[in-house]
Every structure is written in C-alpha cells, then in structure tokens.
Amino acid sequence: MDEAKSAGGLTLPRRRLLLGAGAGLVAAPFVLRSSLAFALGKADPFTLGVASGDPAPDGFVLWTRLAPDPLAPDGSGGLAGAIPVDWEIAEDEAMARVVSRGTAQADDRFAHSVHVEAGGLKPGRPYWYRFTALGARSPVGRAMTAPAPGAPLDRLRFCFASCSNWEVGYFSAYRHMAEEQPDLVLFLGDYIYEYSHGAGQDVVRRHDRPGEIKDLAGYRNRYALHRTDPDLQALHAAAPCLMTWDDHEVQNDYANRWSEDMDVPPADFLVRRAAAYRAFYEHMPLRRRSLPNGPDMRVYDRLRFGDLVEFSLLDGRQYRTIQPCAAPHSRKGHVADPACAERTDPSRTMLGFEQERWLHDGFKASTARWNVIAQDLLITSYAQKDPKTGMVGHWTDGWDGYPATRTRMLNAVAESKVSNPVFLGGDIHSFWTTDLKADFDQQDSATVATEFVGTSITSDGPSYDLFVQTLPLNPHVKFFDSRQRGYVGVEVTPGRMETRFQAISDRRDPHATVSTLKRWVVETGKPGAVPA
Ligand code: FE
Ligand code: CA
C-alpha cells in the first residue's frame, strides 16, 4: 500500500482527534466538534466516532452509531425512530473530491448504528469518509481498499491488539497504534469486559454501569462507553479494522452455549449470548453476512491483500466443544491434571468441524506469499504449573484444552505447504514468540509455523515468576513477558515479516509513552522467528 503512504495519511481528522486525546477524556469529543447541531444547541449525535472495516478491492464497511446520550441506561443512545444518515467518501482528506455518497437509515432495531457496504471504489488506495445526520457532521475517518486480487504488493503494515479493560487503565496503546497510521488494525478479542471491579478494588476509572452486564442494554452501554474514549476513537478513525472476539465480549471462559457457571442452563445462556453478539454487531464495522440471527453470528472470515498477505480470521468461542475435565462448580479455565483423557479426545473441537474444514481448505487454496491466521488465543502447547498445587499440566480454556484441533490444523498447514504461515493471538495478557511444532512432545520435531501473541492493551498480566518457572519445560517458546501492556506492530514485505512488541510506559497514565520491547524477523520460507 505504498500509494497510501504517498497520499500523506490522515492529517485533519487525526489532528482533531489527537487534540481530543490531550484535552481530557470523555468530554473531548463533545467539546471539539464544531458541528451545526452543536451551534444549534442540540446534542451531538456522533459521540461514538466513526470506523471502517473489512477492506475489499472495491470498497469497505463504514460504521457509525448515532448516540446523543451515549450512556443512556436503556441502551438507546437517547434516540427513537428512524433517522436518515448521509455518508460520503472522498479521495482526499479535505473531503473535496467526493466519489461516492448515499443515505442509510438508522433505527431502534440496531441501536441507531449504520453499516454501509461501500463498493465501486479503486483498489489499493486510501479514502476518507464522514457522516451527516440530525444537522451534525461526524469527524472524518480514513479507510483503505485492498489491492486487486493477486496484484503485486510491496508492503503491508498492520497492528494487532487484545484485552482492553476500561477500569484498570487508559487506552494509550490504542493512541500509539493510531499514530502509526497502519494500513489495517486487527482486534483479537476482549474488546470489552463484561464484569466490573468491586468498590474496594484499585482501578483508574469505573464502568458507567457497575456489576456484570447480561442484557442487551448492558452490552450496548459497555460498547458505547468504550467508544467515547478518544484514543480508541482515534484508532478507528485512522485505519480500517478486522474484528474477532474472545470470551469477555459475552462472559469469562464461556464455550459455545455453556456458561462458565454450571448452574446456568444452555437455553438461558443462549439468550445472553444473543444480546452480547447483537451489541457486538451494532458497534463494529461488519458486513451484512455478519448480521446476528438470534444467538448465532458469523465472524470468521478470509481477506486477501494482493499477492502478499491472506488473513484467516477465526472464531474460537462460538462453535467449541465444552472445556475438558471441568472442576465443579465452574467451567473456568484451569490447569488440567495430566490424567485428563478428555482433553486429547479427537472428537472434541475448538473451532467446530465446519470452521476447521473451511480453514484447512483455505490453506490448500491460498496463493498469497504470507498467510496470517488471526485469532483470540495462545496456540502453542505450554506445560504450566497450577499456582495452588504446583502440579504441571495444561490450561483447559485455550488451545491446550483442544489439542486435537491444533494437531489437525498444524497437519493441514504442513500437508498443504501453505506459504509462510504465521499465527497471531491474544487473551493471555503477555507477549509470546513460539515455534509451532508438528509434535510438541518431540523437540527435534519440525517447526511448521511461527506464532506471535500480543500483550493486553490494559488488562492485568499473569504472574511472570510463575510462568518463567516452566519455560525450560517448553523449549519451543522463544520469548515470554507478561510485565508490560501494549500491542504488536507488523510490517510485511515479500521477503520478510518484521514484528515489534510495543510496550507503553504506564497504563495508569493517560499520556503514557511507548517503546519497543523486542523486534523479530521471519524470513520467507523459514518458519520460526529470530530476534532482529
Ligand atoms: Fe483478556
Ligand atoms: Ca480472554
């Protein structure tokens, strides 16, 4: 996407949004927007910013949600009835050369969100967009189209992120991602957390609604709260995104139709899942094919960027078998006893057999130079200690709870000879670089793919001291650090992939700085990262 670079990036909207970041938190978007509505004394409907997603060669999805009262307790955003929302797409950031425009309807059904599937655009270049509704104008966002299928692409720059717990820190990592002006941003889960900290717990800011959210109004409120954050607004305005989810978009450690609480019947849990998935759809730049149908919603997807990169975006939660060897009365992840035979049962699945087949077929069909599998969890096998008993075993809620799916997936990688497979993940609130092995029990086994996991934007990391004790048992793990918060920056060229582990100075500081903790290189044709 070199053309994008030469086009100069995002100056006007970025300046506005970043000024907002410096000027204070929730109030900034209201103060800085010199909209007509504001002049008329009406509340600004664009309090949640704008976003774009799912770039294709001819277009992308544009998103906004009208919410003059973003945290209204009923989740309505302070609006009722159908409201027309005009959108326009321009070739320049000043919005002078408009190339496409239209009108979408926002209504109560989807909380006055709009999802515009723009088409008919030129491949491989940036565009700028904005919305107008209720006499007000939104900030300008920057989107990109993907290059034409198979077209030569010299470079793709993207960032990936996971685990942004509102209460324990400010979103400085998101601000620094926005400042990189990447071509694409991947959100790999735990974009929100459904629970809240208790009154006595040490937090930097509180959720608007205390306690655990369980209904549609609650999930809407939680997403809206996050989107009032100027750093997150700046990131969504700066680049298109791909989205998947992990557990906290619904409930900690849920699996398919099973709550972590064994006393909740699956039928009841599916009512909650339907509310959570619907609110996710309403707040993300997703295509119509992701429209929720009750408790079901498709998020796994595949995107291509010219001849250079193919992304397979996975859903690790919706279709999985129940976790193995649950320890009543909770299905919460735990270190399973090595005697747990259920864990390795090949009839169990992490992705669901349909998604597994779709993924393996994709490996066979791909012609891209780099094949990135973006998903929610740590992939590698990791023998770890139970913090209470000291027993060494494997964690049940992640890929280690579903090793048969992992073996099938890595076998499919090896058999298909898919070019340069790289797996990305989150969830574990720590940085990891690993060699994904054909057989994790044989250390001379071939490395079939490379893995990078990013730390949390803000969420608490796991115990560093506990995890380093078991590193010697896991020689395929090349790097682990749980002591920083941040994100990962990636630059892909035909010959190599360069990865930066980016750490922020202090999650409690709304103006935290960023530095590079570690750099990695993957050379084409050689699975496994090496320090840069
Ligand atoms: Fe998390
Ligand atoms: Ca998680």
mmCIF file of N, CA, C and O and ligand atoms in Angstrom, residues 163 190 193 246-248 252-253 317 377 397 427 429, ligand 2:
data_model
loop_
_atom_site.group_PDB
_atom_site.id
_atom_site.type_symbol
_atom_site.label_atom_id
_atom_site.label_comp_id
_atom_site.label_asym_id
_atom_site.label_seq_id
_atom_site.Cartn_x
_atom_site.Cartn_y
_atom_site.Cartn_z
ATOM 1 N N CYS A 163 -7.664 -7.302 24.574
ATOM 2 C CA CYS A 163 -7.798 -7.179 26.035
ATOM 3 C C CYS A 163 -7.674 -5.752 26.555
ATOM 4 O O CYS A 163 -6.665 -5.371 27.160
ATOM 5 N N ASP A 190 -11.633 -9.644 23.607
ATOM 6 C CA ASP A 190 -11.716 -8.905 24.870
ATOM 7 C C ASP A 190 -11.627 -7.396 24.615
ATOM 8 O O ASP A 190 -10.910 -6.675 25.306
ATOM 9 N N TYR A 193 -14.893 -5.872 28.651
ATOM 10 C CA TYR A 193 -15.037 -6.899 29.692
ATOM 11 C C TYR A 193 -16.439 -6.783 30.282
ATOM 12 O O TYR A 193 -16.916 -5.678 30.535
ATOM 13 N N ASP A 246 -13.201 -12.783 21.796
ATOM 14 C CA ASP A 246 -12.833 -13.878 22.691
ATOM 15 C C ASP A 246 -13.989 -14.047 23.679
ATOM 16 O O ASP A 246 -15.144 -13.825 23.304
ATOM 17 N N ASP A 247 -13.702 -14.400 24.904
ATOM 18 C CA ASP A 247 -14.794 -14.701 25.844
ATOM 19 C C ASP A 247 -15.481 -13.482 26.442
ATOM 20 O O ASP A 247 -16.706 -13.457 26.587
ATOM 21 N N HIS A 248 -14.709 -12.428 26.785
ATOM 22 C CA HIS A 248 -15.301 -11.345 27.591
ATOM 23 C C HIS A 248 -16.292 -10.471 26.828
ATOM 24 O O HIS A 248 -16.993 -9.675 27.447
ATOM 25 N N ASN A 252 -16.762 -14.466 30.813
ATOM 26 C CA ASN A 252 -15.486 -15.137 31.034
ATOM 27 C C ASN A 252 -15.587 -16.644 30.742
ATOM 28 O O ASN A 252 -16.486 -17.328 31.257
ATOM 29 N N ASP A 253 -14.653 -17.137 29.923
ATOM 30 C CA ASP A 253 -14.481 -18.577 29.696
ATOM 31 C C ASP A 253 -15.750 -19.313 29.278
ATOM 32 O O ASP A 253 -15.905 -20.513 29.574
ATOM 33 N N ARG A 317 -14.709 -19.269 19.931
ATOM 34 C CA ARG A 317 -15.654 -19.387 21.052
ATOM 35 C C ARG A 317 -17.007 -19.996 20.706
ATOM 36 O O ARG A 317 -17.569 -20.746 21.494
ATOM 37 N N LEU A 377 -6.466 -16.647 20.868
ATOM 38 C CA LEU A 377 -5.782 -17.327 21.974
ATOM 39 C C LEU A 377 -4.344 -17.740 21.650
ATOM 40 O O LEU A 377 -3.961 -17.842 20.488
ATOM 41 N N ASP A 397 -8.887 -23.812 28.945
ATOM 42 C CA ASP A 397 -9.773 -22.919 28.197
ATOM 43 C C ASP A 397 -9.205 -22.491 26.849
ATOM 44 O O ASP A 397 -9.936 -22.011 25.996
ATOM 45 N N ASP A 427 -5.480 -12.781 24.419
ATOM 46 C CA ASP A 427 -6.124 -13.401 25.591
ATOM 47 C C ASP A 427 -5.248 -13.541 26.827
ATOM 48 O O ASP A 427 -5.713 -13.393 27.953
ATOM 49 N N HIS A 429 -2.614 -11.831 27.883
ATOM 50 C CA HIS A 429 -2.109 -10.600 28.507
ATOM 51 C C HIS A 429 -0.584 -10.637 28.663
ATOM 52 O O HIS A 429 -0.040 -10.210 29.693
HETATM 53 CA CA CA B 2 -9.960 -13.962 27.154
#
